Amino acid sequence: MDDRFQRLREARQAKGFETAAAAADAFGWNRNTYASNENGNAPFSYRRAKEYASAFGVRPEWLYDATGPMRPAAEAGLVRVIGRVGANPDGVVLFATGQEAGDLAPIPPGGTDKAVALRVVGHSMRGVADDGALIYFEDQRTPPTPDMLGHVVVVGTDADEVLVKRLLRGSRPGLWDLESVAGPTRHDARIRWAAHITAIIPPYQARRIVRSA
């Protein structure tokens, strides 16, 4: 029997998700579909394997048919640039879900091997993170904590967006206001996870340190 589903469970557990439901909620997947993929009742395609592999930080070839090592080979001290975040002048979010870039960047001071980076596109965060800057955070996918209130953090919404916003309390528990550096505030948003920003690298320096895939 194909043991693809067992590798999927191993990848999920290695990422730190105790249950299949927790992983599905964090990444916006249908719980039943993901559970069926992980328990072997519904074999998944290579296209879906690429999506799961990207989320869990493993190689899709390993996940799909056990080819090669579990994790991408990377030099010590480097972490992934997982995608791009930003907005156009009209405030429309670009690349909100993050587009897998495959680029690598050095671990920032105080960061760990769980750190990842987003590349800023556009001028919606001018003065905080300019166009071309790198924003680092620890990719732990945990719920917001009280010490994040009032700070600019990275959040994952229930619409599978990855945004950089100032986190404020919403109108009732479980809802949050997401304040933009420039542009309108999004009120009463539902978010799955939030992470402190650990470093912001200005555009000039970012161009020098990123290693393209």
JSON list of C-alpha atoms in Angstrom, two decimals, residues 11 18 25 29 32-34 50 53 59 62 65 77 83 88 91 104 110 135 149 156 187 190 199 201:
[
{"chain": "A", "resi": 11, "resn": "ALA", "atom": "CA", "xyz": [5.55, 16.29, 7.78]},
{"chain": "A", "resi": 18, "resn": "GLU", "atom": "CA", "xyz": [-0.55, 18.19, 16.94]},
{"chain": "A", "resi": 25, "resn": "ASP", "atom": "CA", "xyz": [-7.29, 25.37, 9.96]},
{"chain": "A", "resi": 29, "resn": "TRP", "atom": "CA", "xyz": [-7.72, 23.59, 3.92]},
{"chain": "A", "resi": 32, "resn": "ASN", "atom": "CA", "xyz": [-12.39, 16.50, 5.86]},
{"chain": "A", "resi": 33, "resn": "THR", "atom": "CA", "xyz": [-10.34, 16.57, 2.67]},
{"chain": "A", "resi": 34, "resn": "TYR", "atom": "CA", "xyz": [-7.06, 16.93, 4.52]},
{"chain": "A", "resi": 50, "resn": "LYS", "atom": "CA", "xyz": [3.33, 20.55, -3.72]},
{"chain": "A", "resi": 53, "resn": "ALA", "atom": "CA", "xyz": [5.06, 20.39, 1.00]},
{"chain": "A", "resi": 59, "resn": "ARG", "atom": "CA", "xyz": [10.25, 18.51, -0.58]},
{"chain": "A", "resi": 62, "resn": "TRP", "atom": "CA", "xyz": [9.77, 13.19, -0.96]},
{"chain": "A", "resi": 65, "resn": "ASP", "atom": "CA", "xyz": [6.87, 9.26, -3.80]},
{"chain": "A", "resi": 77, "resn": "GLY", "atom": "CA", "xyz": [22.36, 29.67, 8.45]},
{"chain": "A", "resi": 83, "resn": "GLY", "atom": "CA", "xyz": [6.60, 34.82, -0.71]},
{"chain": "A", "resi": 88, "resn": "ASN", "atom": "CA", "xyz": [-0.88, 48.70, -4.63]},
{"chain": "A", "resi": 91, "resn": "GLY", "atom": "CA", "xyz": [-4.91, 49.51, -1.05]},
{"chain": "A", "resi": 104, "resn": "LEU", "atom": "CA", "xyz": [17.06, 31.99, 0.63]},
{"chain": "A", "resi": 110, "resn": "GLY", "atom": "CA", "xyz": [17.92, 36.46, 17.31]},
{"chain": "A", "resi": 135, "resn": "ILE", "atom": "CA", "xyz": [10.37, 41.03, 6.79]},
{"chain": "A", "resi": 149, "resn": "LEU", "atom": "CA", "xyz": [-1.60, 44.11, 20.62]},
{"chain": "A", "resi": 156, "resn": "GLY", "atom": "CA", "xyz": [-2.75, 34.69, 8.69]},
{"chain": "A", "resi": 187, "resn": "HIS", "atom": "CA", "xyz": [-12.33, 45.76, 11.09]},
{"chain": "A", "resi": 190, "resn": "ARG", "atom": "CA", "xyz": [-10.86, 36.56, 11.87]},
{"chain": "A", "resi": 199, "resn": "ALA", "atom": "CA", "xyz": [13.72, 41.72, 11.74]},
{"chain": "A", "resi": 201, "resn": "ILE", "atom": "CA", "xyz": [16.02, 44.37, 6.32]}
]
